[in-house]
Each structure stands twice: as C-alpha cells, then as structure tokens.
mmCIF file of C-alpha atoms and ligand atoms in Angstrom:
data_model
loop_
_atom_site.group_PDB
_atom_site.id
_atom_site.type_symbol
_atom_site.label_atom_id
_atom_site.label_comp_id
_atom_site.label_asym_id
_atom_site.label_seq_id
_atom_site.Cartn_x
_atom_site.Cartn_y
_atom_site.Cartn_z
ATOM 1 C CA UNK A 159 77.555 55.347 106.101
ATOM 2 C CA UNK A 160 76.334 54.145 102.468
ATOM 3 C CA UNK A 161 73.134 52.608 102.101
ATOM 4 C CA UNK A 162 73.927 50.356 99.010
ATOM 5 C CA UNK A 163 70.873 48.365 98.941
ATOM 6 C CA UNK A 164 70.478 45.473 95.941
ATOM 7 C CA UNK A 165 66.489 44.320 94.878
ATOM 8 C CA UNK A 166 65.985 40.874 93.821
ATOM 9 C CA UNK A 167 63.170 38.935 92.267
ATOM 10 C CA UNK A 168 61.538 37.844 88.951
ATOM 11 C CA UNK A 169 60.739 40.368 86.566
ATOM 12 C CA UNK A 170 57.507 41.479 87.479
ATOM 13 C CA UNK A 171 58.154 40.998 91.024
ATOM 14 C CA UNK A 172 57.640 44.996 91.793
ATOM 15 C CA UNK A 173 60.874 45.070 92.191
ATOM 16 C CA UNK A 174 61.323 48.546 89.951
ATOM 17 C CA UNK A 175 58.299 49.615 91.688
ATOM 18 C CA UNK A 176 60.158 49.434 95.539
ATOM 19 C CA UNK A 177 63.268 50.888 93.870
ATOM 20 C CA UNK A 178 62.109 53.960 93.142
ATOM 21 C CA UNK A 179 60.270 54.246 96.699
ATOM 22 C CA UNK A 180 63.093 53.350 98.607
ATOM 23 C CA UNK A 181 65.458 55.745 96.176
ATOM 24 C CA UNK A 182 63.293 58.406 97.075
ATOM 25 C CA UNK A 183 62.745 57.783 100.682
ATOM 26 C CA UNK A 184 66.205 57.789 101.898
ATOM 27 C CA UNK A 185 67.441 60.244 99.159
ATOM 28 C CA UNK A 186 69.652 57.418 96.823
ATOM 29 C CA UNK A 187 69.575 56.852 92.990
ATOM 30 C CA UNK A 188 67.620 54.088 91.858
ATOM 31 C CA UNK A 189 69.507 52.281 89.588
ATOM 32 C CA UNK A 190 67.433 50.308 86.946
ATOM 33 C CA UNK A 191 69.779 48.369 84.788
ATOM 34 C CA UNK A 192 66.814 47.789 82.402
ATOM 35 C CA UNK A 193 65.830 51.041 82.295
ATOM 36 C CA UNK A 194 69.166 51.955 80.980
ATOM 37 C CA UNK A 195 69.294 49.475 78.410
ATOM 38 C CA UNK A 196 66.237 51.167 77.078
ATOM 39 C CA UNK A 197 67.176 54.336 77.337
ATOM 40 C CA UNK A 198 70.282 53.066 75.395
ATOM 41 C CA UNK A 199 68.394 51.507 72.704
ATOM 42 C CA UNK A 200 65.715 54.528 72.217
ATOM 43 C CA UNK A 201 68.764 56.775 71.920
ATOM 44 C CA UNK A 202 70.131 54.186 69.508
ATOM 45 C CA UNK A 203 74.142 54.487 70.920
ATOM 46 C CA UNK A 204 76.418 51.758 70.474
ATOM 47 C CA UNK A 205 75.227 49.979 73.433
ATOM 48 C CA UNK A 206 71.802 50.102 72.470
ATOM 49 C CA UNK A 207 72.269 48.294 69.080
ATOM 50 C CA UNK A 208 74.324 45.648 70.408
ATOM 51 C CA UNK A 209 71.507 44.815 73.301
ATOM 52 C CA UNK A 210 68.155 45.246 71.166
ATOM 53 C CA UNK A 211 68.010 41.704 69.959
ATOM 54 C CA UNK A 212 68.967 40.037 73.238
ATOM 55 C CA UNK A 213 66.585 41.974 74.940
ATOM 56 C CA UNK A 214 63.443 41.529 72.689
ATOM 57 C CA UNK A 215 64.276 37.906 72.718
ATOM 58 C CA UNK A 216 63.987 37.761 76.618
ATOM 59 C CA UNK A 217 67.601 37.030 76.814
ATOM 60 C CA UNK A 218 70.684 38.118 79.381
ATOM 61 C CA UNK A 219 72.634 40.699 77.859
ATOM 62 C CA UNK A 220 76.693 39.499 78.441
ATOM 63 C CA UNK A 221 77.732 39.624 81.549
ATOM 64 C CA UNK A 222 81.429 41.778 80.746
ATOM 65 C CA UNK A 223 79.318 45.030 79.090
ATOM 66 C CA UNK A 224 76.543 44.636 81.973
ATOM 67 C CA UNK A 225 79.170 44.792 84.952
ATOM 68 C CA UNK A 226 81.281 47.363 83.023
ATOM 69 C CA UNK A 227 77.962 49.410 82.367
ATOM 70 C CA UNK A 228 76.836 49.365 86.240
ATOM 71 C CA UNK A 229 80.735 49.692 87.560
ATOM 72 C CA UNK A 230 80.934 52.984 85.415
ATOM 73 C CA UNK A 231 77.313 54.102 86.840
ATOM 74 C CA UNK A 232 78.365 53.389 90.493
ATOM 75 C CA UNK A 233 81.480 55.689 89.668
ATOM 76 C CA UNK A 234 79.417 58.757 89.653
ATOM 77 C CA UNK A 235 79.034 61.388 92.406
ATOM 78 C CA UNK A 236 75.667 60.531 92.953
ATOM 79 C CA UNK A 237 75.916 57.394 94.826
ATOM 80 C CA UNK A 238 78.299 58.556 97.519
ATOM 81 C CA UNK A 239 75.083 58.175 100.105
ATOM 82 C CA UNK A 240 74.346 54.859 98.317
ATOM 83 C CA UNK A 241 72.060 53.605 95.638
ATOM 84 C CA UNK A 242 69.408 50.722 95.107
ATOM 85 C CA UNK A 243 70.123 48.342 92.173
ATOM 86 C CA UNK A 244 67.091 47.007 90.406
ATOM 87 C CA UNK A 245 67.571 44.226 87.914
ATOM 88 C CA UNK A 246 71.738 43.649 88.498
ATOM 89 C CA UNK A 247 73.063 41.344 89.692
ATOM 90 C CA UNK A 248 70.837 38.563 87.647
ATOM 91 C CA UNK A 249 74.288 36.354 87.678
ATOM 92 C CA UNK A 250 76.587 34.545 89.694
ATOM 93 C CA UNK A 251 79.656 36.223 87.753
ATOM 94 C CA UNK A 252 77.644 39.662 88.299
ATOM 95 C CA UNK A 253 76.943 39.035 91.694
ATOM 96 C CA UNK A 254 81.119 38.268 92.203
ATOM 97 C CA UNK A 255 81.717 41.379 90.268
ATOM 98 C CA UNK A 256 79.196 43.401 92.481
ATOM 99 C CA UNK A 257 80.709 42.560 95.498
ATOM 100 C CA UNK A 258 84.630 43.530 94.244
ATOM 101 C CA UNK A 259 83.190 47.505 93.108
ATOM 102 C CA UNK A 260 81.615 47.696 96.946
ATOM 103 C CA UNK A 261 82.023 47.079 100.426
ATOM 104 C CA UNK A 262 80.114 43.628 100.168
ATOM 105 C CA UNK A 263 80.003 43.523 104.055
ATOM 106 C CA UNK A 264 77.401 46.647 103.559
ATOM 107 C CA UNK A 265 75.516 45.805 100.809
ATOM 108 C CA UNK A 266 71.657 44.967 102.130
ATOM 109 C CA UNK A 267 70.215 42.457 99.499
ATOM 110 C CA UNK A 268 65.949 41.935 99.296
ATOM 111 C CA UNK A 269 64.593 39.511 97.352
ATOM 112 C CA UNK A 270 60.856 39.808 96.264
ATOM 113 C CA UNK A 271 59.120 36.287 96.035
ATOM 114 C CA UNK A 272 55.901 35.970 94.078
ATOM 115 C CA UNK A 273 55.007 33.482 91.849
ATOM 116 C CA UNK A 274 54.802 32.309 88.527
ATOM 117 C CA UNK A 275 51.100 32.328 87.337
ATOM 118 C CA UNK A 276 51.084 35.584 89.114
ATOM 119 C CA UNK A 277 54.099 37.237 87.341
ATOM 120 C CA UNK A 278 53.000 36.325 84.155
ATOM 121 C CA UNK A 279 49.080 37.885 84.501
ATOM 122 C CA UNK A 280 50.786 40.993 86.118
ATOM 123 C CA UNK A 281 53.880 41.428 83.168
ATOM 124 C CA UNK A 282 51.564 40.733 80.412
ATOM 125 C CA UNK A 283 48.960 43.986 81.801
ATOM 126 C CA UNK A 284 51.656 46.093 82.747
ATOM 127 C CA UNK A 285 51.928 49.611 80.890
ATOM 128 C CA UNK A 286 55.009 51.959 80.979
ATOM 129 C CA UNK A 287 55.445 55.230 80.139
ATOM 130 C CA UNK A 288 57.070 55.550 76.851
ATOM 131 C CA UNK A 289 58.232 59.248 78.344
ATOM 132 C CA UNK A 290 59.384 58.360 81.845
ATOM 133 C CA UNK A 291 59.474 54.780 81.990
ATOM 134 C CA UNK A 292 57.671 54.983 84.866
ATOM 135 C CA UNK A 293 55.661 51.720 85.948
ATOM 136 C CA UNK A 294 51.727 52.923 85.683
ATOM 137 C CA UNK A 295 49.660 51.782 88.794
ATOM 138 C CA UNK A 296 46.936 49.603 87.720
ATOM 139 C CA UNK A 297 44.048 52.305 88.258
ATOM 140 C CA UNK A 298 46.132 54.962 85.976
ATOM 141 C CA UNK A 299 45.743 52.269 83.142
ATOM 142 C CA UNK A 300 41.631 52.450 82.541
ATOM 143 C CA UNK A 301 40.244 54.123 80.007
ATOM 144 C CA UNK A 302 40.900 56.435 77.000
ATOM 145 C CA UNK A 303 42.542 59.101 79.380
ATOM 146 C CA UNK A 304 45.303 56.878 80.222
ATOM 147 C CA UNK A 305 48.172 58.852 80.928
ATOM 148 C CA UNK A 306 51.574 58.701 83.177
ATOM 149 C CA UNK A 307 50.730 59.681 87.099
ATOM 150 C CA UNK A 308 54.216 61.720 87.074
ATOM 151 C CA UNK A 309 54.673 63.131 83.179
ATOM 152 C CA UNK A 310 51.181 62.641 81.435
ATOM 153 C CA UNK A 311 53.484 60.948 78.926
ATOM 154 C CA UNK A 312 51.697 57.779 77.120
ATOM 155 C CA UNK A 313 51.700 54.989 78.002
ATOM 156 C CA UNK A 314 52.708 51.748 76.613
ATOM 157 C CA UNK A 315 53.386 47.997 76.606
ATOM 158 C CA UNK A 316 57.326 47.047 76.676
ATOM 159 C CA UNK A 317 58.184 45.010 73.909
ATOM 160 C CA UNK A 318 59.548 42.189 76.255
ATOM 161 C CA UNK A 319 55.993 42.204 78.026
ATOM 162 C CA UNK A 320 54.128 40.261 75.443
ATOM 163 C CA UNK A 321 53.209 36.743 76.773
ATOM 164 C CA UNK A 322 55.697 34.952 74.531
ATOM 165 C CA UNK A 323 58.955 36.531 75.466
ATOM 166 C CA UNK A 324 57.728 36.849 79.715
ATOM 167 C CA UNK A 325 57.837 33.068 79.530
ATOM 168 C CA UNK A 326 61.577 33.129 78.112
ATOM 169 C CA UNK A 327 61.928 35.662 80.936
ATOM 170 C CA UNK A 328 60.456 33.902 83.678
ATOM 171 C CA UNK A 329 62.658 31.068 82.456
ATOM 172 C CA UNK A 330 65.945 32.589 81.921
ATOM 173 C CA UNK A 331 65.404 33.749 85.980
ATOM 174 C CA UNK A 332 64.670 30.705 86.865
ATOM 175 C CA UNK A 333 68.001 29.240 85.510
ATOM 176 C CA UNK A 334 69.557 32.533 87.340
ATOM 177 C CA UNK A 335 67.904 32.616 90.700
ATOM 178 C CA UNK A 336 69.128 29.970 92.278
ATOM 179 C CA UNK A 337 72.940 30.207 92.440
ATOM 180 C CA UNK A 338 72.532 34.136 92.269
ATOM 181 C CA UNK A 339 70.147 33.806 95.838
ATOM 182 C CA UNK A 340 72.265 31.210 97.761
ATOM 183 C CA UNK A 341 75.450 33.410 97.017
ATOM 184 C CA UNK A 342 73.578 35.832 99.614
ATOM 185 C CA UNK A 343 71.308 33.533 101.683
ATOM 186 C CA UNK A 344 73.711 32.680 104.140
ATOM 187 C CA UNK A 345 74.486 36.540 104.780
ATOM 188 C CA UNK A 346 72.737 38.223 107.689
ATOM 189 C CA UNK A 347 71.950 41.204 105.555
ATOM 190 C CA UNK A 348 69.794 39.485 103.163
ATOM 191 C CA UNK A 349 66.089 38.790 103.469
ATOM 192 C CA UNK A 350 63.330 37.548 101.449
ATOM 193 C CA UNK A 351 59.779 39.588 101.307
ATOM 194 C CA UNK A 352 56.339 38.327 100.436
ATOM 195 C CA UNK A 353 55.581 39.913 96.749
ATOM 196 C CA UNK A 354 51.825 39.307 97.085
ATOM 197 C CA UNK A 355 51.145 41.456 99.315
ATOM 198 C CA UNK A 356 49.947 45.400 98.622
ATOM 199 C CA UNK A 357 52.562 47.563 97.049
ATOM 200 C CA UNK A 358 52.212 49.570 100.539
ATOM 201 C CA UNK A 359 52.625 46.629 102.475
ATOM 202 C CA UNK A 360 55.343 45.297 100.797
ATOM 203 C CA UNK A 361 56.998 48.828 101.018
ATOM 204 C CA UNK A 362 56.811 48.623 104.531
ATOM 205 C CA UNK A 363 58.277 45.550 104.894
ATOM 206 C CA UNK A 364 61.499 46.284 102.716
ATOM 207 C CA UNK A 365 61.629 49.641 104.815
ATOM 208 C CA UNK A 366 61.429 47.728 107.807
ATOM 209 C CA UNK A 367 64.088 44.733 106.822
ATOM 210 C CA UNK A 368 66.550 47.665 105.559
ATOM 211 C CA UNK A 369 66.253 49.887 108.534
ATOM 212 C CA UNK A 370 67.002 46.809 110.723
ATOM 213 C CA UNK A 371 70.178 45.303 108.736
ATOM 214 C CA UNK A 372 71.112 49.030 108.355
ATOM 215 C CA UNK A 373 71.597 49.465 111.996
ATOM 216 C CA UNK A 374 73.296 46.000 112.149
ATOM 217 C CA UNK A 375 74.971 46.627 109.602
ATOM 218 C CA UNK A 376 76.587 49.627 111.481
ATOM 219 C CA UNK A 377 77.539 47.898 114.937
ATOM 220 C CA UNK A 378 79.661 45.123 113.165
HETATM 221 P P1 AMP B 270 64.339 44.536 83.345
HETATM 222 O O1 AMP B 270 63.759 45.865 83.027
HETATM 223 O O2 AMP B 270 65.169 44.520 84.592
HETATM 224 O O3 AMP B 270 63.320 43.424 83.319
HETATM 225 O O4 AMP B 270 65.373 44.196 82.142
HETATM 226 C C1 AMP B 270 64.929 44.110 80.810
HETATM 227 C C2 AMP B 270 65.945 43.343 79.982
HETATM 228 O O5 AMP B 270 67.204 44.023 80.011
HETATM 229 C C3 AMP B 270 66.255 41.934 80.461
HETATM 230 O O6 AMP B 270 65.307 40.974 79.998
HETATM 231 C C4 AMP B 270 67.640 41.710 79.865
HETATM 232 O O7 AMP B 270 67.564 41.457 78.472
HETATM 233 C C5 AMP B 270 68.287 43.079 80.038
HETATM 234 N N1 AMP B 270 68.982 43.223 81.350
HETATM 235 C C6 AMP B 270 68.679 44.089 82.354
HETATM 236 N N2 AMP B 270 69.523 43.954 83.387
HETATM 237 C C7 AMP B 270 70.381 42.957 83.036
HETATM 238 C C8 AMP B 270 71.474 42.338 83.692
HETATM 239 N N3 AMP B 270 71.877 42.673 84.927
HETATM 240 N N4 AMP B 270 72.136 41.335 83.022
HETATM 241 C C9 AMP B 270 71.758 40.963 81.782
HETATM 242 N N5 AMP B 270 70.734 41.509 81.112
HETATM 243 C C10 AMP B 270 70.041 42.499 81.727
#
C-alpha cells in the first residue's frame, strides 16, 4: 500500500529537513513544492517568471498553477510507493484539491509546531545550497570552508530568508494554518510533533507517528 505522507508547519519548522529523511527512509520522493518553484525560477521557464515576485515578496503563489503543478508531479511513475509533500497543501482550496488527486482515507498528515521567535532566529541563519538546495546543518555553516555536506556546492542565503520577508512569511501561515490544520485535526491519521526538539528526536517521532497510522491505516 502507498505511503502518501503530507508535512505541515511554518516555514522554518524543519519541515524540508524530515522530508528528505523520511523520503529516504522508506524509499519515496520528497516532494518540495518550494524547491520546485526555485528550480523553476533559476531555470527561468514560464513558471518561474510568473512566481519570482510573489515569492520574493513572501507571498502564496495562486492556488490553480500550485495544485495543477503538484497534480502533474504526483502523475509520475515515481510515486506509485508514495511520496512526502513538503510545503503543499498551505490552503484550504489546496488541501480540497489534495484530497480529490489521492485516496484521502490514506494520506498520513504531520504537523511540526515550533514557535514564532524561534522560526524567525532559525530562517534568518539558515544557508542553502545554491547547487543542491540542500538545507546545511548548522555545524556545516562555520567558517570560510563552508560547503554543502552532500555536493560541496556553496552555500547561500534564500532570498525569502532575510528578516523582512520571514515576517510576511510567518504571517501569511498564520492566516493559512488554521483552517488548513482543522480540515485534518479531526482525522485519526493526523498528528502534531514537538519542533523544538533535536532534528533526531523529532525524526523519531514522525517515524514513530507514521509507522503507527500506517498500520492503522491498513486494518480500516
Ligand atoms: P517553501 O520553500 O516551502 O518555504 O516555499 C517558498 C515559497 O514558495 C513560498 O513562500 C511561496 O511563495 C511559494 N510556495 C511554495 N509552496 C507553495 C504552495 N503550496 N502554495 C503557494 N505558494 C507556495
């Protein structure tokens, strides 16, 4: 059966950071919306110049080319095992679109809680790597020799990481969250992790929630 497995949480959250674990512990694309509104706007395709603005602003791109975007990426051969899906739905109408393209019955939902004054110290340090994208662990940032863990590519500060536009961020989510999380609260597959905790620890305890609803999942 398909593990289709949906992250939650403000930006900042770790939320990319889990994804990729759990993508490569049970063997499922991780499926970063933001990372492929990047990699649209590097490339500079159509896509990419109509969401440049929006995004450097610290604004939702429209909901109609984000659900057609992620329903034509769930299409692919890839995900026949399952997927996780880091940073969609951040909408109501997303989150009703979601749960037409799958079984919504299946669909395991974790939401990462951590708070404000803590998002916004962690989002305005963060470094990516301008090769990889990948998220650079804190220690991997010091000093000159600062390179990406997994490419040695360099690495940088997002554009929508500067202090000004994680505010609008952290806002526009907060104007999100709400309806988004009580569309799932009420479903037994859903469940809410402590973000402060170790990246490990927190790993554990998403691995431990899924593997649980999983099996439940299963028996219904
Ligand atoms: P993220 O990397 O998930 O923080 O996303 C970076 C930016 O991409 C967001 O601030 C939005 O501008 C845009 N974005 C990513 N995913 C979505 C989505 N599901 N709906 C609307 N905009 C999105």
């Amino acid at each position: 059966m398909a593990l289709d497995i949906v992250m939650l949480g403000p930006p900042g959250g770790g939320k990319g950071t889990q994804a990729g674990r759990l993508a490569r512990h049970y063997g499922i694309p991780a499926i970063s919306t933001g990372d492929m509104l990047r990699e649209a706007v590097q490339a500079g395709t159509d896509l990419g110049r109509q969401v440049k603005v929006v995004m450097d602003r610290g604004d939702l791109v429209g909901d109609d080319l984000m659900i057609a975007t992620v329903r034509e990426r769930l299409n692919r051969g890839d995900t026949a095992n399952g997927f996780v899906l880091d940073g969609f739905p951040r909408t109501l109408r997303q989150a009703e679109a979601l749960d037409r393209m799958v079984n919504e019955r299946g669909l395991v939902v974790i939401e990462i809680a951590v708070p404000a004054d803590e998002l916004v110290r962690r989002l305005s340090s963060r470094r990516i790597c301008r090769g990889c994208g990948t998220i650079a662990e804190p220690a991997a940032r010091a000093g000159d020799a600062a390179a990406c863990a997994r490419c040695g590519g360099t690495l940088v500060q997002r554009s929508d990481d500067r202090e000004e536009v994680v505010r609008e961020r952290l806002n526009v989510y907060e104007t999100n969250a709400r309806p988004l999380l009580d569309h799932y609260r009420s479903r037994p597959s859903f469940r809410t992790i402590d973000g402060l905790q170790s990246p490990d620890r927190v790993f554990e305890a998403i691995a431990g929630a899924v593997g649980e609803m999983a099996t439940a999942g299963q028996k219904r």
